[in-house]
PDB file of C-alpha atoms in Angstrom:
ATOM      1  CA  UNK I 251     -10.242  -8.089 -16.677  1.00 58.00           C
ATOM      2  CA  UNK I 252     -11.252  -8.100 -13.095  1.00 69.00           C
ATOM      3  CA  UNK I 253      -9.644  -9.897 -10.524  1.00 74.00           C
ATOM      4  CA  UNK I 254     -10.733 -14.061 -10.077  1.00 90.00           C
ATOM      5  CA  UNK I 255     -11.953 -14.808  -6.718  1.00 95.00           C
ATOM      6  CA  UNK I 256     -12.186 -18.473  -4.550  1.00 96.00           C
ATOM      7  CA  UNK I 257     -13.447 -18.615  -1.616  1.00 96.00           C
ATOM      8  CA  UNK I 258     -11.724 -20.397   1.744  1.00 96.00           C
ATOM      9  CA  UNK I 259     -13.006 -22.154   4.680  1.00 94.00           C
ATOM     10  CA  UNK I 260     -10.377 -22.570   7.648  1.00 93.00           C
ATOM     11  CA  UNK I 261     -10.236 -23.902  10.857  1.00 92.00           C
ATOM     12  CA  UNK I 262      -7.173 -25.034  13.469  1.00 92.00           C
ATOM     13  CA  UNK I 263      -5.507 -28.687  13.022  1.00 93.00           C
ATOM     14  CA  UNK I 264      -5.639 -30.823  15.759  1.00 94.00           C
ATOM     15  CA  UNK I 265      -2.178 -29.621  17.714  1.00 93.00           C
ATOM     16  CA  UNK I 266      -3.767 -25.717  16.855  1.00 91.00           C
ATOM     17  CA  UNK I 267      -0.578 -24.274  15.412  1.00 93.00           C
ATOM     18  CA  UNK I 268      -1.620 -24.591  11.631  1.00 94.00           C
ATOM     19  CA  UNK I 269      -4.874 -23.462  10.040  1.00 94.00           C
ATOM     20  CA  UNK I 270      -6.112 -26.392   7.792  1.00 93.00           C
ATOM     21  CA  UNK I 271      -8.122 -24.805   4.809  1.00 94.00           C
ATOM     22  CA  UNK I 272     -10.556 -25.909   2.174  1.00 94.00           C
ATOM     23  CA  UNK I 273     -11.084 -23.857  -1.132  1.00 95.00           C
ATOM     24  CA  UNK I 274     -14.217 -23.013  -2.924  1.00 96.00           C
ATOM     25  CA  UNK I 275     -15.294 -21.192  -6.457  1.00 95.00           C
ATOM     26  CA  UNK I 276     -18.276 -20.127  -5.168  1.00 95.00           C
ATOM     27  CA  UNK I 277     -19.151 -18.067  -1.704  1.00 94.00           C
ATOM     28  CA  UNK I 278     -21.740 -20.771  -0.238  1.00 93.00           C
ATOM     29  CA  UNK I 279     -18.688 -23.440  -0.121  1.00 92.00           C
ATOM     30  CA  UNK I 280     -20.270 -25.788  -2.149  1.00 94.00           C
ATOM     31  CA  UNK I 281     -17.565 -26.025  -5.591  1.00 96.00           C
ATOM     32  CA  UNK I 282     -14.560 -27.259  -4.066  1.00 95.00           C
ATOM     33  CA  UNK I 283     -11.260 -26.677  -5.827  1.00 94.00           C
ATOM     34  CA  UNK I 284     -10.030 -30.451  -5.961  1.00 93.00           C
ATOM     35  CA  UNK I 285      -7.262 -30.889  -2.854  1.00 88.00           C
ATOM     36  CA  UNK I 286      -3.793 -30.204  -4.263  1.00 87.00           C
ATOM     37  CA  UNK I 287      -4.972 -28.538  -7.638  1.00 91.00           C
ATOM     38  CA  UNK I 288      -3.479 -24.661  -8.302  1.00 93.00           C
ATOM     39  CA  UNK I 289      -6.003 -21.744  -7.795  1.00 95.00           C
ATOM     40  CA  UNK I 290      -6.201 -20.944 -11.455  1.00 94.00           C
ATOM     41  CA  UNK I 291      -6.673 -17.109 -12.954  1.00 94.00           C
ATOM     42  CA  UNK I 292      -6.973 -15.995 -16.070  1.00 93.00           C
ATOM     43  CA  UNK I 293      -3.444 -14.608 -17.439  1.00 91.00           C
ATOM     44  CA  UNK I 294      -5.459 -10.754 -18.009  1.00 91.00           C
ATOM     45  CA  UNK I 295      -6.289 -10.623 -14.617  1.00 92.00           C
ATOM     46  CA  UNK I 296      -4.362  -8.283 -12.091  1.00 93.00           C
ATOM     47  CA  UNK I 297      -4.483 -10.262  -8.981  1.00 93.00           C
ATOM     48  CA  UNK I 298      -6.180 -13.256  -7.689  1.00 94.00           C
ATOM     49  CA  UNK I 299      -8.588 -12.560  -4.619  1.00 95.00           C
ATOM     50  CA  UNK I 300      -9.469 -15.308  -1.189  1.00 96.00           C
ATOM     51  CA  UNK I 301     -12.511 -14.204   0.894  1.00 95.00           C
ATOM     52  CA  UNK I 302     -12.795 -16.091   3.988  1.00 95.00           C
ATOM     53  CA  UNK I 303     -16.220 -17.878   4.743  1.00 93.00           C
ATOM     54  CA  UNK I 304     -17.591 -17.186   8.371  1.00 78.00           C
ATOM     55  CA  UNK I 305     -15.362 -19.251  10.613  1.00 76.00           C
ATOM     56  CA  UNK I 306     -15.923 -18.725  14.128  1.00 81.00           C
ATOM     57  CA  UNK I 307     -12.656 -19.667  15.128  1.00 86.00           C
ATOM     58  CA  UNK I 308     -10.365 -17.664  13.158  1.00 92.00           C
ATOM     59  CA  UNK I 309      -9.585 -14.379  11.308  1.00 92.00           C
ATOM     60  CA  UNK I 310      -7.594 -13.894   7.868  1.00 93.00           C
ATOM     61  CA  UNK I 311      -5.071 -11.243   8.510  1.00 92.00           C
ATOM     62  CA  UNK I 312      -3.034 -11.329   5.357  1.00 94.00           C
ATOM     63  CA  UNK I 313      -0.960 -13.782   2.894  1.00 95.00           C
ATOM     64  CA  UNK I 314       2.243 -13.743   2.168  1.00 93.00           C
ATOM     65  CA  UNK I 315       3.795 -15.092  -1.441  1.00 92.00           C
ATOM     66  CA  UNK I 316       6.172 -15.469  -4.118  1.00 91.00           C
ATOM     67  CA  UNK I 317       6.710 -16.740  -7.625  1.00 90.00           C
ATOM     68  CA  UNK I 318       7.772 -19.998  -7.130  1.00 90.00           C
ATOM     69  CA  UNK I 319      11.333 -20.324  -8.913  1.00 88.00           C
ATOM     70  CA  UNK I 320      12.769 -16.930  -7.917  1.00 83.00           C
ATOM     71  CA  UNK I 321      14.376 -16.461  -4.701  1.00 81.00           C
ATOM     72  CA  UNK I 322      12.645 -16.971  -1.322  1.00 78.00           C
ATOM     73  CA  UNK I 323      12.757 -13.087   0.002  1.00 80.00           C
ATOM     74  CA  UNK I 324      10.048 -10.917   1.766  1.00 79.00           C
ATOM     75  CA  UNK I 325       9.345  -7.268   0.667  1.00 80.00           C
ATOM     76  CA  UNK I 326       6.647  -5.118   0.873  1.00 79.00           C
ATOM     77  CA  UNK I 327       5.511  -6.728  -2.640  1.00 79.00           C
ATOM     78  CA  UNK I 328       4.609  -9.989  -1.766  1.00 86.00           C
ATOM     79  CA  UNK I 329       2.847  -9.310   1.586  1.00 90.00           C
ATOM     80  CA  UNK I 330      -0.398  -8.367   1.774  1.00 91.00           C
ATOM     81  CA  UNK I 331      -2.850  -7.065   4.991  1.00 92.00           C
ATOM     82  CA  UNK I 332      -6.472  -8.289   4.612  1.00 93.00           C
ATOM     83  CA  UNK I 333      -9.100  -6.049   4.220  1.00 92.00           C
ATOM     84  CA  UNK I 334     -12.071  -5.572   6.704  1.00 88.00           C
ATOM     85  CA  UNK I 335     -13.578  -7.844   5.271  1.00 87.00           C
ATOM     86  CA  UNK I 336     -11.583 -10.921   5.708  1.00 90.00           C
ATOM     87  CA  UNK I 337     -10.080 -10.688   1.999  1.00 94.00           C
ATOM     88  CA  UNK I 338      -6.766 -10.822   0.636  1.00 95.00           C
ATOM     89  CA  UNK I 339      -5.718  -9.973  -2.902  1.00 93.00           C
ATOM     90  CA  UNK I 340      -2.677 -11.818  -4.695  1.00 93.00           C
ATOM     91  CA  UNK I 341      -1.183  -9.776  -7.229  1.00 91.00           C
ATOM     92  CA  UNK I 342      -0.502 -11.300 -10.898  1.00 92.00           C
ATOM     93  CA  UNK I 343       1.396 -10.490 -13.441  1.00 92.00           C
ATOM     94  CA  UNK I 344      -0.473  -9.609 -16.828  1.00 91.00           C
ATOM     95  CA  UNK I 345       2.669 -10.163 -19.281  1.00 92.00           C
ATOM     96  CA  UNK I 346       3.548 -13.582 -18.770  1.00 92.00           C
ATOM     97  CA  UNK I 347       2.215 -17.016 -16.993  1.00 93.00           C
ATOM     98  CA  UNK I 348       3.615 -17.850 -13.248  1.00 93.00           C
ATOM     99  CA  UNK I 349       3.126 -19.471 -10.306  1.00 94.00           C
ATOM    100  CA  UNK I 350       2.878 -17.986  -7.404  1.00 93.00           C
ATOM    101  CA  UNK I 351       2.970 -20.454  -3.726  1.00 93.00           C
ATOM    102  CA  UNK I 352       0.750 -18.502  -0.980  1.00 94.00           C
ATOM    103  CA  UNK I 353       0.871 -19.089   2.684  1.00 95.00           C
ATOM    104  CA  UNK I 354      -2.724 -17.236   4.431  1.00 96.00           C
ATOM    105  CA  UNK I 355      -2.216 -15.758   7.640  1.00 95.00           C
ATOM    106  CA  UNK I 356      -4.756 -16.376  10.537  1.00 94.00           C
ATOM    107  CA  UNK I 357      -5.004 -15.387  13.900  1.00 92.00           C
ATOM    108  CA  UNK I 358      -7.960 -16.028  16.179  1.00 87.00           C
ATOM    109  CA  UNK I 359     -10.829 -14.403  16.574  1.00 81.00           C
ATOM    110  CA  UNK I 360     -11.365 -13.135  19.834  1.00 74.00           C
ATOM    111  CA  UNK I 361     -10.262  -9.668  19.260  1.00 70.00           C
ATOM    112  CA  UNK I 362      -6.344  -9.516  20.102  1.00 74.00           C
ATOM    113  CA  UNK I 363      -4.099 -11.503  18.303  1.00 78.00           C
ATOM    114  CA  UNK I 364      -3.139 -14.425  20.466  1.00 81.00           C
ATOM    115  CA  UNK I 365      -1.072 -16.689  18.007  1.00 88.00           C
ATOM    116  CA  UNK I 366      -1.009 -16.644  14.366  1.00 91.00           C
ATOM    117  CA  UNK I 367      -1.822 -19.552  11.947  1.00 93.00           C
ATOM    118  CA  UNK I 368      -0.141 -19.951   8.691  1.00 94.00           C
ATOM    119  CA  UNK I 369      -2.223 -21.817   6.036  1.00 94.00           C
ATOM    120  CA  UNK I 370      -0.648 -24.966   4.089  1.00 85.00           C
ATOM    121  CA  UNK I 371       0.679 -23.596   0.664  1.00 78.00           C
ATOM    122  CA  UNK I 372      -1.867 -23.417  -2.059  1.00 87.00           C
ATOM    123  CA  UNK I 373      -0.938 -22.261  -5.607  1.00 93.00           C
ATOM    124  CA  UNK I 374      -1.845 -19.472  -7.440  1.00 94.00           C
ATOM    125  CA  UNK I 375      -1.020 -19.898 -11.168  1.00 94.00           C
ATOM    126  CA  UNK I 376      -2.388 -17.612 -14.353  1.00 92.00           C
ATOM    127  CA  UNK I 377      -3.192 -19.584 -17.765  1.00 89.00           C
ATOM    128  CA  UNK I 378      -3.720 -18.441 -21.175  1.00 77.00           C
ATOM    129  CA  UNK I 379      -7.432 -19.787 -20.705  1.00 63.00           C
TER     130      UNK I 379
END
């Protein structure tokens, strides 16, 4: 099965440190994942993708994740680099249900990297659906 992709609209908080984001299931931004609820995948699929939508203000440089319950460490598996195209992908396991917490990575968009901008933590989580 082919990888599930949302769709997420960011822009800086008030104090511009954090990037506050908004997720969609569709690329025009109008089927909004309810606030709070997982990112959900089927359990086939390889790896859960987030496009950005057009934000003038900021960039999506990569994500950064782990399976929530297993210790809090940072390898080369759980981080990610965007692609070109202002897409990350989130890879899943195929064998067995998890939940993975994700934190996106923005910086702005004015060519070099001034600051970065970590996202709030949305979750990824496979089903049997």
């Amino acid at each position: 099965m082919a990888s599930t992709t949302y769709y997420v609209k960011a822009s800086l908080d008030a104090a511009q440190k954090f990037a506050v984001c908004q997720y969609f299931k569709n690329a025009d931004g109008t089927d909004p994942v309810p606030d709070g609820e997982a990112l959900t995948i089927s359990k086939t699929a390889p790896s859960c993708t987030v496009n950005l939508i057009q934000s003038p203000e900021l960039l999506l440089i990569g994500v950064v994740y782990k399976t929530l319950g297993n210790e809090p460490v940072l390898t080369a598996g759980n981080f990610q680099p965007a692609s070109n195209d202002n897409s990350v992908e989130v890879r899943m396991p195929t064998d067995k249900i998890v939940s993975k917490g994700v934190v996106l990575m923005f910086s702005n968009s004015g060519g070099a990297v001034e600051s970065l901008y970590p996202s709030d933590d949305p979750v990824i989580k496979n089903t049997e659906e």
